[in-house]
Amino acid sequence: MEDKAASEALVPLFKLDRLLNQDQGGRRVALLGSIDDKPALLTAERAAFPSDIKTLEAFHKCLADVKNLGTNDIYHWYLASAGHGENSPPDLKLNLISPCTEKHIKKYSAQGVRMVTESPQIYKDHVRPYIAEQREEGRLDWVFNILEGRKEQEDIIFRDPGQNGAKDEAFLLAPDLNWDRKTTTSLHLLAIVERRDLWSLRDLRKCHIVWLKHMREKVIEATVEKYPEIEKDQLKLYMHYQPTFYHLHIHVVHVMLEPTSTQAIGKAFGLENIISQLESMSGGSDAGMADVSLTYTLGESHDLWAEVFQPLKEGTLGRHG
């Protein structure tokens, strides 16, 4: 309760600096500001948002009945009312990142998008060292908080200890912070593996096929058991590449969830397709996704575009680091 009250007290302290982005048909905004002179990033969703700063300032001031849904490290999420009247039902889902980093600001800012092809050699020489650097900077603290039982334990839908108790196959299923926890047609869950040597789909190999099939089966069973109004064929499972965070996880969404760029070709790789690709690969059990070329989208503000793929395009690419 103490954490919840402290988290809810943060939103009124947010001081708006500028609009970073407006997407999903104008129903979602990313706002950059500060709390106690430290950078903070607030996202909010509603019917439609204006883009002029004065109206956005007025919107923030009229927020009412801010109720914390959860807090983990620098991430906070809420339901709130736009202040239409006393006891108005929540009509906003708020996500707050405080303090936010330069990488958060880049991610949420409007930017151009490029299609890139990452060969196994580019992955080995440039992308994997980049991923290793990101993991060393403490950006996975919120994931480890969940896995190690410090945060969000009340939200965990299902824990699997692994087939026959194999610890390297254990995983858990929990709501994604972007879901409002009540609208089933916008359901969004995350299946997060407990082992820490799998950073992205690039680390998956033929030896993981049976485990991936087991995870898929257990995730779907646990989801429809928790939400009986959803049927098995109404669920879509995929992985992102590049992912938002480099610890292997699977997105579980309702098929009716509004398609966004995060579900588009070039960003989302279907779990069934990954399994099929692994099954059709030649080679032994160690052959895997690190051995194939992947084509995907990158924002122009992403470090990998600036440090790898733009120099590659311009013929100026050296070795990473």
GROMACS .gro file of C-alpha atoms in nm:
model
  321
    1MET     CA    1   0.000   0.000   0.000
    2GLU     CA    2   0.288   0.234   0.077
    3ASP     CA    3   0.443   0.173  -0.268
    4LYS     CA    4   0.103   0.229  -0.430
    5ALA     CA    5   0.044   0.563  -0.256
    6ALA     CA    6   0.396   0.682  -0.337
    7SER     CA    7   0.351   0.587  -0.701
    8GLU     CA    8   0.014   0.765  -0.732
    9ALA     CA    9   0.171   1.081  -0.587
   10LEU     CA   10   0.415   1.100  -0.880
   11VAL     CA   11   0.166   1.186  -1.156
   12PRO     CA   12   0.060   1.528  -1.015
   13LEU     CA   13   0.431   1.618  -0.985
   14PHE     CA   14   0.488   1.564  -1.358
   15LYS     CA   15   0.585   1.890  -1.534
   16LEU     CA   16   0.533   1.884  -1.911
   17ASP     CA   17   0.817   1.985  -2.140
   18ARG     CA   18   0.716   1.868  -2.488
   19LEU     CA   19   0.515   1.626  -2.696
   20LEU     CA   20   0.731   1.336  -2.818
   21ASN     CA   21   0.483   1.151  -3.034
   22GLN     CA   22   0.118   1.100  -3.118
   23ASP     CA   23   0.005   0.766  -3.260
   24GLN     CA   24  -0.276   0.508  -3.284
   25GLY     CA   25  -0.500   0.754  -3.467
   26GLY     CA   26  -0.432   1.030  -3.216
   27ARG     CA   27  -0.550   0.824  -2.919
   28ARG     CA   28  -0.207   0.785  -2.758
   29VAL     CA   29   0.053   1.048  -2.670
   30ALA     CA   30   0.404   1.027  -2.533
   31LEU     CA   31   0.494   1.329  -2.318
   32LEU     CA   32   0.840   1.426  -2.199
   33GLY     CA   33   0.866   1.619  -1.875
   34SER     CA   34   1.022   1.600  -1.535
   35ILE     CA   35   0.955   1.500  -1.175
   36ASP     CA   36   1.173   1.667  -0.912
   37ASP     CA   37   1.401   1.799  -1.190
   38LYS     CA   38   1.463   1.448  -1.324
   39PRO     CA   39   1.344   1.349  -1.674
   40ALA     CA   40   1.019   1.153  -1.684
   41LEU     CA   41   0.814   1.010  -1.968
   42LEU     CA   42   0.435   0.982  -1.950
   43THR     CA   43   0.217   0.804  -2.208
   44ALA     CA   44  -0.161   0.832  -2.209
   45GLU     CA   45  -0.443   0.694  -2.423
   46ARG     CA   46  -0.790   0.833  -2.490
   47ALA     CA   47  -1.036   0.900  -2.772
   48ALA     CA   48  -0.824   1.166  -2.944
   49PHE     CA   49  -0.554   1.406  -2.833
   50PRO     CA   50  -0.472   1.753  -2.966
   51SER     CA   51  -0.112   1.838  -3.052
   52ASP     CA   52  -0.076   2.194  -2.924
   53ILE     CA   53   0.117   2.227  -2.600
   54LYS     CA   54  -0.135   2.452  -2.418
   55THR     CA   55  -0.417   2.204  -2.460
   56LEU     CA   56  -0.190   1.921  -2.345
   57GLU     CA   57  -0.099   2.117  -2.033
   58ALA     CA   58  -0.470   2.165  -1.959
   59PHE     CA   59  -0.528   1.791  -2.013
   60HIS     CA   60  -0.263   1.698  -1.757
   61LYS     CA   61  -0.402   1.939  -1.499
   62CYS     CA   62  -0.753   1.789  -1.526
   63LEU     CA   63  -0.644   1.430  -1.455
   64ALA     CA   64  -0.848   1.289  -1.167
   65ASP     CA   65  -0.886   0.965  -0.972
   66VAL     CA   66  -0.539   0.839  -1.063
   67LYS     CA   67  -0.524   0.476  -0.946
   68ASN     CA   68  -0.200   0.283  -0.957
   69LEU     CA   69  -0.217  -0.057  -1.128
   70GLY     CA   70   0.145  -0.147  -1.064
   71THR     CA   71   0.499  -0.022  -1.009
   72ASN     CA   72   0.827  -0.187  -1.101
   73ASP     CA   73   1.160  -0.004  -1.093
   74ILE     CA   74   1.118   0.315  -1.303
   75TYR     CA   75   0.790   0.199  -1.458
   76HIS     CA   76   0.445   0.289  -1.323
   77TRP     CA   77   0.102   0.228  -1.476
   78TYR     CA   78  -0.239   0.368  -1.386
   79LEU     CA   79  -0.605   0.410  -1.469
   80ALA     CA   80  -0.734   0.767  -1.451
   81SER     CA   81  -1.025   0.991  -1.537
   82ALA     CA   82  -1.002   1.294  -1.765
   83GLY     CA   83  -1.192   1.488  -1.498
   84HIS     CA   84  -1.532   1.511  -1.666
   85GLY     CA   85  -1.708   1.505  -1.330
   86GLU     CA   86  -1.707   1.360  -0.982
   87ASN     CA   87  -1.681   0.981  -0.978
   88SER     CA   88  -1.623   0.968  -1.355
   89PRO     CA   89  -1.522   0.616  -1.467
   90PRO     CA   90  -1.157   0.571  -1.572
   91ASP     CA   91  -1.119   0.657  -1.940
   92LEU     CA   92  -0.741   0.673  -1.955
   93LYS     CA   93  -0.459   0.420  -1.923
   94LEU     CA   94  -0.139   0.598  -1.814
   95ASN     CA   95   0.217   0.466  -1.824
   96LEU     CA   96   0.487   0.670  -1.651
   97ILE     CA   97   0.864   0.620  -1.682
   98SER     CA   98   1.042   0.817  -1.411
   99PRO     CA   99   1.324   0.888  -1.439
  100CYS     CA  100   1.340   0.819  -1.813
  101THR     CA  101   1.658   0.787  -2.019
  102GLU     CA  102   1.769   0.920  -2.355
  103LYS     CA  103   1.687   0.580  -2.506
  104HIS     CA  104   1.329   0.607  -2.380
  105ILE     CA  105   1.299   0.952  -2.537
  106LYS     CA  106   1.429   0.822  -2.870
  107LYS     CA  107   1.194   0.524  -2.864
  108TYR     CA  108   0.882   0.734  -2.808
  109SER     CA  109   0.971   1.023  -3.041
  110ALA     CA  110   0.835   1.046  -3.395
  111GLN     CA  111   1.096   0.911  -3.635
  112GLY     CA  112   1.147   0.765  -3.978
  113VAL     CA  113   1.164   0.387  -4.020
  114ARG     CA  114   1.404   0.182  -4.233
  115MET     CA  115   1.399  -0.179  -4.354
  116VAL     CA  116   1.731  -0.355  -4.287
  117THR     CA  117   1.872  -0.702  -4.348
  118GLU     CA  118   2.092  -0.843  -4.076
  119SER     CA  119   2.320  -1.124  -4.194
  120PRO     CA  120   2.469  -1.379  -3.952
  121GLN     CA  121   2.804  -1.198  -3.987
  122ILE     CA  122   2.655  -0.856  -3.908
  123TYR     CA  123   2.481  -1.008  -3.608
  124LYS     CA  124   2.802  -1.168  -3.482
  125ASP     CA  125   3.031  -0.868  -3.541
  126HIS     CA  126   2.804  -0.577  -3.453
  127VAL     CA  127   2.458  -0.656  -3.321
  128ARG     CA  128   2.539  -0.916  -3.054
  129PRO     CA  129   2.812  -0.695  -2.898
  130TYR     CA  130   2.558  -0.410  -2.896
  131ILE     CA  131   2.302  -0.632  -2.720
  132ALA     CA  132   2.562  -0.734  -2.462
  133GLU     CA  133   2.629  -0.365  -2.387
  134GLN     CA  134   2.257  -0.297  -2.336
  135ARG     CA  135   2.225  -0.586  -2.090
  136GLU     CA  136   2.516  -0.456  -1.883
  137GLU     CA  137   2.354  -0.115  -1.823
  138GLY     CA  138   2.091  -0.228  -1.571
  139ARG     CA  139   1.798  -0.205  -1.811
  140LEU     CA  140   1.671  -0.548  -1.708
  141ASP     CA  141   1.626  -0.469  -1.339
  142TRP     CA  142   1.248  -0.463  -1.375
  143VAL     CA  143   1.254  -0.809  -1.540
  144PHE     CA  144   1.471  -0.955  -1.266
  145ASN     CA  145   1.240  -0.797  -1.006
  146ILE     CA  146   0.958  -1.015  -1.144
  147LEU     CA  147   1.163  -1.331  -1.190
  148GLU     CA  148   1.316  -1.307  -0.842
  149GLY     CA  149   0.985  -1.239  -0.667
  150ARG     CA  150   1.037  -0.874  -0.567
  151LYS     CA  151   0.766  -0.712  -0.782
  152GLU     CA  152   0.437  -0.788  -0.960
  153GLN     CA  153   0.396  -1.131  -0.796
  154GLU     CA  154   0.023  -1.072  -0.748
  155ASP     CA  155  -0.010  -1.023  -1.126
  156ILE     CA  156   0.156  -1.349  -1.232
  157ILE     CA  157  -0.099  -1.562  -1.414
  158PHE     CA  158   0.103  -1.880  -1.445
  159ARG     CA  159   0.445  -2.021  -1.356
  160ASP     CA  160   0.588  -2.325  -1.530
  161PRO     CA  161   0.884  -2.496  -1.357
  162GLY     CA  162   0.989  -2.652  -1.689
  163GLN     CA  163   0.927  -2.996  -1.831
  164ASN     CA  164   1.005  -3.251  -1.560
  165GLY     CA  165   1.131  -2.967  -1.342
  166ALA     CA  166   1.407  -2.861  -1.584
  167LYS     CA  167   1.509  -2.521  -1.443
  168ASP     CA  168   1.647  -2.397  -1.775
  169GLU     CA  169   1.295  -2.433  -1.921
  170ALA     CA  170   1.106  -2.243  -1.649
  171PHE     CA  171   0.900  -1.938  -1.744
  172LEU     CA  172   0.614  -1.723  -1.617
  173LEU     CA  173   0.315  -1.548  -1.772
  174ALA     CA  174   0.206  -1.198  -1.664
  175PRO     CA  175   0.016  -0.896  -1.805
  176ASP     CA  176   0.207  -0.652  -2.024
  177LEU     CA  177   0.218  -0.307  -1.864
  178ASN     CA  178   0.036  -0.158  -2.166
  179TRP     CA  179  -0.280  -0.363  -2.104
  180ASP     CA  180  -0.561  -0.217  -1.892
  181ARG     CA  181  -0.617  -0.561  -1.729
  182LYS     CA  182  -0.989  -0.568  -1.815
  183THR     CA  183  -1.054  -0.532  -2.192
  184THR     CA  184  -1.019  -0.887  -2.322
  185THR     CA  185  -1.011  -0.788  -2.691
  186SER     CA  186  -0.698  -0.584  -2.619
  187LEU     CA  187  -0.539  -0.856  -2.404
  188HIS     CA  188  -0.160  -0.839  -2.399
  189LEU     CA  189   0.048  -1.076  -2.187
  190LEU     CA  190   0.419  -1.158  -2.169
  191ALA     CA  191   0.570  -1.503  -2.125
  192ILE     CA  192   0.917  -1.442  -1.978
  193VAL     CA  193   1.177  -1.718  -1.954
  194GLU     CA  194   1.372  -1.748  -1.629
  195ARG     CA  195   1.710  -1.843  -1.778
  196ARG     CA  196   1.933  -1.548  -1.861
  197ASP     CA  197   2.144  -1.679  -2.149
  198LEU     CA  198   1.870  -1.635  -2.409
  199TRP     CA  199   1.861  -1.268  -2.509
  200SER     CA  200   1.644  -1.268  -2.822
  201LEU     CA  201   1.506  -1.500  -3.090
  202ARG     CA  202   1.861  -1.504  -3.234
  203ASP     CA  203   1.960  -1.735  -2.946
  204LEU     CA  204   1.703  -2.001  -3.031
  205ARG     CA  205   1.838  -2.327  -3.174
  206LYS     CA  206   1.702  -2.658  -3.299
  207CYS     CA  207   1.754  -2.804  -2.953
  208HIS     CA  208   1.488  -2.562  -2.821
  209ILE     CA  209   1.206  -2.682  -3.053
  210VAL     CA  210   1.041  -2.917  -2.803
  211TRP     CA  211   1.061  -2.654  -2.528
  212LEU     CA  212   0.912  -2.382  -2.752
  213LYS     CA  213   0.620  -2.611  -2.839
  214HIS     CA  214   0.571  -2.685  -2.470
  215MET     CA  215   0.572  -2.315  -2.386
  216ARG     CA  216   0.322  -2.239  -2.659
  217GLU     CA  217   0.085  -2.509  -2.534
  218LYS     CA  218   0.113  -2.407  -2.168
  219VAL     CA  219   0.079  -2.033  -2.238
  220ILE     CA  220  -0.238  -2.084  -2.442
  221GLU     CA  221  -0.388  -2.321  -2.183
  222ALA     CA  222  -0.313  -2.082  -1.896
  223THR     CA  223  -0.453  -1.783  -2.083
  224VAL     CA  224  -0.789  -1.941  -2.173
  225GLU     CA  225  -0.820  -2.081  -1.820
  226LYS     CA  226  -0.766  -1.734  -1.671
  227TYR     CA  227  -0.989  -1.563  -1.929
  228PRO     CA  228  -1.255  -1.823  -2.024
  229GLU     CA  229  -1.428  -1.580  -2.261
  230ILE     CA  230  -1.125  -1.615  -2.490
  231GLU     CA  231  -1.082  -1.922  -2.711
  232LYS     CA  232  -0.750  -2.077  -2.809
  233ASP     CA  233  -0.774  -1.967  -3.172
  234GLN     CA  234  -0.823  -1.605  -3.061
  235LEU     CA  235  -0.464  -1.579  -2.939
  236LYS     CA  236  -0.157  -1.468  -3.131
  237LEU     CA  237   0.197  -1.538  -3.007
  238TYR     CA  238   0.505  -1.363  -3.139
  239MET     CA  239   0.850  -1.227  -3.057
  240HIS     CA  240   0.992  -0.888  -3.149
  241TYR     CA  241   1.319  -0.830  -3.324
  242GLN     CA  242   1.472  -0.599  -3.228
  243PRO     CA  243   1.292  -0.637  -2.892
  244THR     CA  244   1.239  -0.357  -2.641
  245PHE     CA  245   1.443  -0.548  -2.384
  246TYR     CA  246   1.702  -0.819  -2.438
  247HIS     CA  247   1.573  -1.108  -2.229
  248LEU     CA  248   1.379  -1.373  -2.421
  249HIS     CA  249   1.003  -1.323  -2.398
  250ILE     CA  250   0.692  -1.402  -2.599
  251HIS     CA  251   0.404  -1.160  -2.658
  252VAL     CA  252   0.056  -1.308  -2.619
  253VAL     CA  253  -0.224  -1.091  -2.763
  254HIS     CA  254  -0.589  -1.119  -2.860
  255VAL     CA  255  -0.628  -1.141  -3.237
  256MET     CA  256  -0.864  -0.841  -3.221
  257LEU     CA  257  -0.603  -0.616  -3.059
  258GLU     CA  258  -0.565  -0.314  -3.282
  259PRO     CA  259  -0.268  -0.383  -3.513
  260THR     CA  260   0.013  -0.136  -3.462
  261SER     CA  261   0.370  -0.112  -3.586
  262THR     CA  262   0.472  -0.351  -3.305
  263GLN     CA  263   0.269  -0.629  -3.469
  264ALA     CA  264   0.370  -0.546  -3.825
  265ILE     CA  265   0.583  -0.752  -4.062
  266GLY     CA  266   0.943  -0.654  -3.996
  267LYS     CA  267   0.889  -0.624  -3.621
  268ALA     CA  268   0.683  -0.923  -3.502
  269PHE     CA  269   0.796  -1.280  -3.577
  270GLY     CA  270   0.523  -1.538  -3.517
  271LEU     CA  271   0.619  -1.809  -3.268
  272GLU     CA  272   0.479  -2.085  -3.491
  273ASN     CA  273   0.685  -1.955  -3.784
  274ILE     CA  274   1.001  -1.948  -3.571
  275ILE     CA  275   0.941  -2.309  -3.467
  276SER     CA  276   0.877  -2.411  -3.828
  277GLN     CA  277   1.193  -2.238  -3.945
  278LEU     CA  278   1.399  -2.417  -3.681
  279GLU     CA  279   1.244  -2.751  -3.778
  280SER     CA  280   1.329  -2.703  -4.145
  281MET     CA  281   1.692  -2.603  -4.084
  282SER     CA  282   1.971  -2.836  -4.178
  283GLY     CA  283   2.248  -2.908  -3.931
  284GLY     CA  284   2.269  -3.039  -3.578
  285SER     CA  285   2.098  -2.935  -3.258
  286ASP     CA  286   2.313  -2.620  -3.229
  287ALA     CA  287   2.197  -2.482  -3.564
  288GLY     CA  288   1.961  -2.192  -3.509
  289MET     CA  289   1.835  -1.842  -3.572
  290ALA     CA  290   2.185  -1.692  -3.542
  291ASP     CA  291   2.268  -1.872  -3.870
  292VAL     CA  292   2.009  -1.699  -4.091
  293SER     CA  293   1.962  -1.349  -4.229
  294LEU     CA  294   1.674  -1.152  -4.078
  295THR     CA  295   1.500  -0.856  -4.240
  296TYR     CA  296   1.323  -0.616  -4.005
  297THR     CA  297   1.240  -0.250  -3.942
  298LEU     CA  298   1.448  -0.004  -3.741
  299GLY     CA  299   1.364   0.349  -3.635
  300GLU     CA  300   1.614   0.610  -3.749
  301SER     CA  301   1.673   0.705  -3.384
  302HIS     CA  302   1.774   0.349  -3.292
  303ASP     CA  303   2.142   0.308  -3.209
  304LEU     CA  304   2.170   0.013  -3.448
  305TRP     CA  305   2.063   0.230  -3.740
  306ALA     CA  306   2.307   0.508  -3.653
  307GLU     CA  307   2.597   0.281  -3.555
  308VAL     CA  308   2.559  -0.016  -3.792
  309PHE     CA  309   2.308  -0.007  -4.073
  310GLN     CA  310   2.340   0.354  -4.188
  311PRO     CA  311   2.722   0.326  -4.201
  312LEU     CA  312   2.676  -0.008  -4.380
  313LYS     CA  313   2.453   0.162  -4.636
  314GLU     CA  314   2.706   0.441  -4.679
  315GLY     CA  315   3.002   0.203  -4.696
  316THR     CA  316   3.165   0.342  -4.380
  317LEU     CA  317   3.099   0.054  -4.139
  318GLY     CA  318   3.389  -0.057  -3.921
  319ARG     CA  319   3.392  -0.329  -3.659
  320HIS     CA  320   3.171  -0.270  -3.352
  321GLY     CA  321   3.359  -0.127  -3.057
   0.00000   0.00000   0.00000
